[in-house]
Short mmCIF file of C-alpha atoms and ligand atoms in Angstrom, two decimals:
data_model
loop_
_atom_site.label_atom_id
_atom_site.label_comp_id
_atom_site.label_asym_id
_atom_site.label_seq_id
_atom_site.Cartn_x
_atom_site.Cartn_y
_atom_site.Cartn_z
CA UNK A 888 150.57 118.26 98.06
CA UNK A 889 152.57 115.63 100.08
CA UNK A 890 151.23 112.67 101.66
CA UNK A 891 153.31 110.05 104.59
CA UNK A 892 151.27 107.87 106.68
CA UNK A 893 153.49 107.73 109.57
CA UNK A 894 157.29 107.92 109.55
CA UNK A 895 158.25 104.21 109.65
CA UNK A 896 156.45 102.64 106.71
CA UNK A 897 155.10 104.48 103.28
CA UNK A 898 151.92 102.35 104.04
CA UNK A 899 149.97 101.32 101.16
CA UNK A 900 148.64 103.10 99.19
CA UNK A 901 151.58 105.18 98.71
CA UNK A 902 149.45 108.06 98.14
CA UNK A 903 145.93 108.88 97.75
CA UNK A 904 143.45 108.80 94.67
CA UNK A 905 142.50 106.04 92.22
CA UNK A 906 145.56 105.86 90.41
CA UNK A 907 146.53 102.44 88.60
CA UNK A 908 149.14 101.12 85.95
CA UNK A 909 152.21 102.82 87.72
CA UNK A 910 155.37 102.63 86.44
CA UNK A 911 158.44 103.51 88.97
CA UNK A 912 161.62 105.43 87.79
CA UNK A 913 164.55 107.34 89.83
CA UNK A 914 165.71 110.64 88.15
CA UNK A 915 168.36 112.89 90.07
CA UNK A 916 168.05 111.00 93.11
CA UNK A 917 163.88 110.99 93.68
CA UNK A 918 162.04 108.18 92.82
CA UNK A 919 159.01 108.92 90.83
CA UNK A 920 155.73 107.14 89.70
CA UNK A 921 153.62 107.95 86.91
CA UNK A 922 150.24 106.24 87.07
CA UNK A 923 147.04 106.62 84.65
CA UNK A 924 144.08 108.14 86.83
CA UNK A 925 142.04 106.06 87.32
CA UNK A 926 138.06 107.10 86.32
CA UNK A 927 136.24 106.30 83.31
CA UNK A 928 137.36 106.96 79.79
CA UNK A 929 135.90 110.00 79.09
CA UNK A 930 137.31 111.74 82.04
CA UNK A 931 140.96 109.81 81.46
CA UNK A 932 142.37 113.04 79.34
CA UNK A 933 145.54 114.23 81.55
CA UNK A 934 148.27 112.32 83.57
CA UNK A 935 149.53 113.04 87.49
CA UNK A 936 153.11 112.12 88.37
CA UNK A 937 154.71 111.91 92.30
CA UNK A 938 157.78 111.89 93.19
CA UNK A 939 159.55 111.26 96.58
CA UNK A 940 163.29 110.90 98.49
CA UNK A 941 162.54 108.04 100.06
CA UNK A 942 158.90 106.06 99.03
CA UNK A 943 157.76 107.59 102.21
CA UNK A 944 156.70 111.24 101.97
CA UNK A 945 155.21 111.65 98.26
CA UNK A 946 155.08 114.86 96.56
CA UNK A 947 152.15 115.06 93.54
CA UNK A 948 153.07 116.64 90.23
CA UNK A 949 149.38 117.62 88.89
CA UNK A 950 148.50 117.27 85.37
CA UNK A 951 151.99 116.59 83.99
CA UNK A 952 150.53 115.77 80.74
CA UNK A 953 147.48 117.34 79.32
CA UNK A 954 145.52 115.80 76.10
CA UNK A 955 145.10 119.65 75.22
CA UNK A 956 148.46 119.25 74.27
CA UNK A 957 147.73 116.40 72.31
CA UNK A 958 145.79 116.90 69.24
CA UNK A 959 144.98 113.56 68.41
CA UNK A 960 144.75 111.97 71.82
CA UNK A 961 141.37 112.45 73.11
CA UNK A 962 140.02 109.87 76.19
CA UNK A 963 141.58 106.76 78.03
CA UNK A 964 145.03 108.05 78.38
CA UNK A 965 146.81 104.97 80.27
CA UNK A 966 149.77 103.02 81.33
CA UNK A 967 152.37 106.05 81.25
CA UNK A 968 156.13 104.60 80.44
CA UNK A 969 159.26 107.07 80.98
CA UNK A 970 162.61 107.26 80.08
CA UNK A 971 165.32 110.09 80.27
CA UNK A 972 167.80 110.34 77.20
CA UNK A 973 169.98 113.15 76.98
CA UNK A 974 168.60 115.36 79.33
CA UNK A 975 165.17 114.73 77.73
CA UNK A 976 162.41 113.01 79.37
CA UNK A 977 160.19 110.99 77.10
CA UNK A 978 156.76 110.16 78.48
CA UNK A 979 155.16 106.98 75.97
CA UNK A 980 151.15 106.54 76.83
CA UNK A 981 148.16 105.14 75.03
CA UNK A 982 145.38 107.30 74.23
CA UNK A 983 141.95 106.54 72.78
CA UNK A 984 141.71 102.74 73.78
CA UNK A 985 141.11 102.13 69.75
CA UNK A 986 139.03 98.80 68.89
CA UNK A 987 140.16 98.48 64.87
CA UNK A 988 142.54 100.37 62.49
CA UNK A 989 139.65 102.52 61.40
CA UNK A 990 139.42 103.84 64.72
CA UNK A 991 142.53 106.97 65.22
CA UNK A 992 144.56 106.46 68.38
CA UNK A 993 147.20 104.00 69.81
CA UNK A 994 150.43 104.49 71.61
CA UNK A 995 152.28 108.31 71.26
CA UNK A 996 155.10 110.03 72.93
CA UNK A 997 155.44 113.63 74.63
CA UNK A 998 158.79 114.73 75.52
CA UNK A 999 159.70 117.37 78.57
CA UNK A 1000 162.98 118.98 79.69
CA UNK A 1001 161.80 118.41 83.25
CA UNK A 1002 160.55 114.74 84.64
CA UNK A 1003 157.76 116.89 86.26
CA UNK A 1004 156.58 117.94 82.99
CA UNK A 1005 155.13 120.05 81.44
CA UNK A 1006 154.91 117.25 78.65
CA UNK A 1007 154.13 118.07 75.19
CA UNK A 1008 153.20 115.49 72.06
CA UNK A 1009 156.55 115.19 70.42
CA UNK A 1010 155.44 113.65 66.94
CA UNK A 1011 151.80 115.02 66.32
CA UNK A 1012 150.67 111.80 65.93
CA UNK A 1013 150.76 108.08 67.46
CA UNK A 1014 154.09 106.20 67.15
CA UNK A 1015 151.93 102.95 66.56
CA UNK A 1016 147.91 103.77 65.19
CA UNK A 1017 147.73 100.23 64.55
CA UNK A 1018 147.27 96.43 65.67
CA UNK A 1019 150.17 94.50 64.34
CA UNK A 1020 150.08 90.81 65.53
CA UNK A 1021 146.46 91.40 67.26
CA UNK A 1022 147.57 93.44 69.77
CA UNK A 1023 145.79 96.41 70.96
CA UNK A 1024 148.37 99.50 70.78
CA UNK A 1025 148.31 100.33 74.40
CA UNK A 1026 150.59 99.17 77.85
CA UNK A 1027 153.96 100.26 75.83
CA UNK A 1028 157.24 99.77 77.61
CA UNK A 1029 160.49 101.37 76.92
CA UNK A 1030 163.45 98.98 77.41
CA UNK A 1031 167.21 99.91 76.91
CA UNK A 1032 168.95 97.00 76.29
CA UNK A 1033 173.09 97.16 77.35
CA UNK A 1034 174.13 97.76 73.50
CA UNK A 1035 172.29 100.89 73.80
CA UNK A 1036 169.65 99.76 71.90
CA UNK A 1037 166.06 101.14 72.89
CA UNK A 1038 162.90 98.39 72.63
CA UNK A 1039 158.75 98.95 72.68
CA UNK A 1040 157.47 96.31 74.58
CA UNK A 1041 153.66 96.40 74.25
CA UNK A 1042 150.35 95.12 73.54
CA UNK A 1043 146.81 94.29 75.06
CA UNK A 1044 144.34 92.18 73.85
CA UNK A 1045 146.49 89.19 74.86
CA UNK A 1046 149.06 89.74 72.17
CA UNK A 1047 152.66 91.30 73.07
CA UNK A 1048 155.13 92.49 70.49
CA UNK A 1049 158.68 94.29 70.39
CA UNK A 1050 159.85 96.33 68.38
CA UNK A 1051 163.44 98.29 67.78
CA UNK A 1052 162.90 101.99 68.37
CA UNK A 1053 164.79 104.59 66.27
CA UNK A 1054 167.42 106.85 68.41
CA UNK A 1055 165.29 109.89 68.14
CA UNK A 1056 161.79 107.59 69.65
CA UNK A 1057 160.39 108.89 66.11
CA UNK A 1058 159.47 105.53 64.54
CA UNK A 1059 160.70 102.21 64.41
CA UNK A 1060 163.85 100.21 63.15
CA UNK A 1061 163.13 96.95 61.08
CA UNK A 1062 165.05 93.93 62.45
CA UNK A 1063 167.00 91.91 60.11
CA UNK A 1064 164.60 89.74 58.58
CA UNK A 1065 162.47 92.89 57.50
CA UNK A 1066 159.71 92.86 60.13
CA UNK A 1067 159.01 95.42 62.45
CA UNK A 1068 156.80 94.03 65.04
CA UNK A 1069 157.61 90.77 66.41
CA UNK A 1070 155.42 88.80 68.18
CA UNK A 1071 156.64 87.52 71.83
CA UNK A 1072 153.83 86.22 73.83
CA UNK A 1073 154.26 84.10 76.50
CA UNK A 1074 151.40 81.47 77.97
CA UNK A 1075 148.91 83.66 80.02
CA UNK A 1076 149.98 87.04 79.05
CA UNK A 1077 147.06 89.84 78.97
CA UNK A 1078 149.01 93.07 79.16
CA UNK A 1079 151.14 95.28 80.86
CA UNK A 1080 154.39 93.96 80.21
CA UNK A 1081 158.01 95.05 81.77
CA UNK A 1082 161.58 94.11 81.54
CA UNK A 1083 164.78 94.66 83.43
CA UNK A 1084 167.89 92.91 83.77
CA UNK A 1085 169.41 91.40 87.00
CA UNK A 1086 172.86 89.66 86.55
CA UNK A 1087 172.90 89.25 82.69
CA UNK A 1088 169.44 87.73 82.42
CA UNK A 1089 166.29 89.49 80.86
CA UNK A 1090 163.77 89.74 83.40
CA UNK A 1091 160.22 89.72 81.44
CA UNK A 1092 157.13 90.48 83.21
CA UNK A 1093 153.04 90.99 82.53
CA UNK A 1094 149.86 90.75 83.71
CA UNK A 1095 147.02 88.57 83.43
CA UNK A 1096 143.40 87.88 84.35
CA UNK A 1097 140.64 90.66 83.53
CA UNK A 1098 142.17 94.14 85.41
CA UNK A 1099 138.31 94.61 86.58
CA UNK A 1100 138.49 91.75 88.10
CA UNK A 1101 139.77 89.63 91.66
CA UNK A 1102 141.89 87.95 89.58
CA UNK A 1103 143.99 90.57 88.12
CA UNK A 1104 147.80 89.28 88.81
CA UNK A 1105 151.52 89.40 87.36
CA UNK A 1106 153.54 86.59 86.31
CA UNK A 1107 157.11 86.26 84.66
CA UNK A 1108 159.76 84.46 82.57
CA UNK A 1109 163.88 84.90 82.44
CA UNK A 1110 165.81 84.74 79.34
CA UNK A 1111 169.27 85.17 77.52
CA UNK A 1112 168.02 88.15 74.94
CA UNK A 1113 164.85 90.90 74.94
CA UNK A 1114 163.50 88.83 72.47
CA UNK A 1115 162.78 85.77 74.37
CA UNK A 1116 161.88 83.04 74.09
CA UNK A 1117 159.97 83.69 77.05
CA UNK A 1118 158.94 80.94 78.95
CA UNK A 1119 156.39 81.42 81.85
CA UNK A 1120 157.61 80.74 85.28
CA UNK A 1121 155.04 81.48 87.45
CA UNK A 1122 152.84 84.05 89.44
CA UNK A 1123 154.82 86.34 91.21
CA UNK A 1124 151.95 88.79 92.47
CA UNK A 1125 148.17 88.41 93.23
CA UNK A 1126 145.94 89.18 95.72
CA UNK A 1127 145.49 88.27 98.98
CA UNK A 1128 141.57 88.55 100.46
CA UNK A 1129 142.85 89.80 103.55
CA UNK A 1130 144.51 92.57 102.03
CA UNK A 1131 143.44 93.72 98.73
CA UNK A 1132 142.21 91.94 95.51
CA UNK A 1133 143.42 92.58 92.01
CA UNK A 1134 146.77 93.25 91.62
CA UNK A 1135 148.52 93.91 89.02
CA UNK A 1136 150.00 96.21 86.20
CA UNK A 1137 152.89 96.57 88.00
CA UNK A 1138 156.65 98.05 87.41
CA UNK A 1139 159.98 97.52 89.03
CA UNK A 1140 162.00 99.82 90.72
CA UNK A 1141 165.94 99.19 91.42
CA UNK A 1142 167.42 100.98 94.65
CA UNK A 1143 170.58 102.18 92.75
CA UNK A 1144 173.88 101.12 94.21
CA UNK A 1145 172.07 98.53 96.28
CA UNK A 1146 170.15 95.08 95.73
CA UNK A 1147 166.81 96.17 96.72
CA UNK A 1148 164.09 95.59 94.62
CA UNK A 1149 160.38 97.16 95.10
CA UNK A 1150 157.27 96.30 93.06
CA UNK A 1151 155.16 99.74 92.24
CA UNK A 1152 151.47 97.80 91.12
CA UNK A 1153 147.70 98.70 91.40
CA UNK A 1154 144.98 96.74 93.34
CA UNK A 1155 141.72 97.28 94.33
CA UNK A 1156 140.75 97.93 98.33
CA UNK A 1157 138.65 95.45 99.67
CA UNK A 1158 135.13 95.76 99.68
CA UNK A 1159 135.31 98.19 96.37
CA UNK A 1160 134.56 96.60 93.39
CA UNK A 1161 134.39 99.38 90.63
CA UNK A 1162 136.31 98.96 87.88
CA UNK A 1163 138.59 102.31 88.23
CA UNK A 1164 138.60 102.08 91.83
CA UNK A 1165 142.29 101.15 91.79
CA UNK A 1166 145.48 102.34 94.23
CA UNK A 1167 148.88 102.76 93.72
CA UNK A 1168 150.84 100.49 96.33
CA UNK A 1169 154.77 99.58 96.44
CA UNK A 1170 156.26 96.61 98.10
CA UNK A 1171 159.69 94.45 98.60
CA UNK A 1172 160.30 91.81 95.75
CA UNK A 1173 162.88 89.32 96.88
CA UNK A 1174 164.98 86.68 94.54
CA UNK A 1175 166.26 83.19 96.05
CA UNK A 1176 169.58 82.10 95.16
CA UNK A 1177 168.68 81.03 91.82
CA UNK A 1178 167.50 84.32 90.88
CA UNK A 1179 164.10 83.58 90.83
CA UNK A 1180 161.36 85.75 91.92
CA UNK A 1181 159.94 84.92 95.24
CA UNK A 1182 156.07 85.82 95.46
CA UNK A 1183 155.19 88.90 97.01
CA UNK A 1184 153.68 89.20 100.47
CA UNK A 1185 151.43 92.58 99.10
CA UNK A 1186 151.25 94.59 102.81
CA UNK A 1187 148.97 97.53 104.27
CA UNK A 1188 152.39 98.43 105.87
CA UNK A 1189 154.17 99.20 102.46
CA UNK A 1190 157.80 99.38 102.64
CA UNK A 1191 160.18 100.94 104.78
CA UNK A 1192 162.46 104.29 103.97
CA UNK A 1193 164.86 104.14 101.18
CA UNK A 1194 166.75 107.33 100.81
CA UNK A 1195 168.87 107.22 97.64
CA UNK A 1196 172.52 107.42 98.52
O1 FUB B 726 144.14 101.54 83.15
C1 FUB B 726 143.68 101.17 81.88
C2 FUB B 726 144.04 99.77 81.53
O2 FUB B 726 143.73 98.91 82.62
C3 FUB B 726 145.48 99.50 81.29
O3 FUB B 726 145.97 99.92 80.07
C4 FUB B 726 145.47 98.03 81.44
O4 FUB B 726 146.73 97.46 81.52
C5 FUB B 726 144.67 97.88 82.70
O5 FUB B 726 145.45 98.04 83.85
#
């Protein structure tokens, strides 16, 4: 199935559905976007990717990842997270949307040869079954630092913690003072968090307010090292009631080769209010000269071509 609005602008949303969380890659010159679907719970149990030349004309991957692959995920798959290592592709999601540690779920890994999938549960079992620092084990990132070194970033509940992931994504590495989770959350986070690096400096990123909500919006802090200490900035995306309301849960996607930068987020149409009613939308993100991030002007437009070079 492909999907194009007209041939000047993707338009937002980018493609049809209730689709929300998206995060934005590039793999072998396509950009792609994995997004949880969007419905309640009980119906949450498989994952759709897209993928497109030029965030105009997107293509839909169905059912990339299936929870009858996954023996111990079972409802709320969200907030998919990729990376490609070694000709691997390594899909991290949440699964169960677990309340307490008696409750079996958290945040697991499936691995493909192909970024289209098929996907299957690499470990058996959840890489983190657990709250460690009161965060919920759900909205994982993957961030390779430029050592090499791979980081989780997750957390909901209003807690966010790193941690140092083992070459193989198996488990965990303990940093040097014996801990494996650390704690780094900054004033207003909720969830969602992302990272990237512009120009030395580590680019961290969440949302807050309630993602049912209006309110729903991203905000961000710059730092020296992954590990903070993150100091808010400001709001860098909300809504506008002319446009949309609730946006948020967002990713960042770098034009290789060039200094373009596009936010890939949800929001919520207006006049919908259901909870899951949520669309995937991309659009420019701009830094002044200081390298902060200006705030976002979210469109119906969406952005124009970008064929990757
Ligand atoms: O889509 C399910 C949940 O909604 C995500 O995990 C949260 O970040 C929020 O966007």
């Amino acid at each position: 199935m492909q999907s194009s609005t007209n041939n000047t602008t993707s338009g937002n949303p980018v493609f049809p559905g209730w689709y929300a969380d998206p995060e934005g890659a590039v793999f072998n010159k396509r950009y792609w976007i994995y997004p949880t679907y969007s419905a309640p719970y009980n119906e949450q149990v498989f994952f759709d990717a897209f993928s497109s030349p030029d965030l105009i004309t997107w293509t839909k991957h169905s059912r990339i990842l299936d929870t009858s692959n996954v023996p111990w995920a079972k409802r709320a798959v969200w907030a998919p997270a990729i990376i490609e290592k070694e000709g691997k592709y390594y899909l991290f999601f949440g699964a169960n949307d677990i309340q307490n540690n008696q409750e079996y779920g958290g945040i697991g890994v499936a691995v493909s040869n192909k970024p289209e999938g098929p996907f299957k549960d690499y470990l058996g079992k959840p890489l983190i079954s657990q709250f460690h620092n009161g965060a919920q084990p759900i909205d994982q990132f993957v961030f390779k630092d430029k050592d090499g070194q791979y980081y989780m970033i997750y957390g909901g509940w209003r807690h966010c913690n790193i941690a140092k992931l083992k070459n193989d994504f198996s488990s965990f590495i303990p940093f040097e003072d014996g801990t494996t989770f650390k704690e780094i959350t900054p004033k207003g986070y909720v969830e969602g968090p992302f990272m990237f690096m512009k120009e030395g400096k580590y680019y961290f990123m969440w949302s807050e307010g309630g993602w049912t909500g209006p309110d729903y919006s991203v905000a961000y802090a710059i730092a020296d090292t992954p590990m903070g200490p993150f100091e808010r900035i400001g709001k860098i995306l909300q809504q506008d009631p002319k446009v949309a309301t609730g946006a948020g849960h967002h990713s960042v996607i770098h034009v290789p080769k060039k200094d373009k930068w596009f936010i890939v987020y949800h929001r919520r149409p207006l006049g919908e209010t259901a909870a899951n009613h949520r669309v995937t939308c991309i659009d420019e993100m701009h830094f002044d000269d200081k390298g902060l991030i200006k705030p976002i002007t979210i469109t119906s437009g969406g952005v124009a071509p970008q064929p990757i070079k």
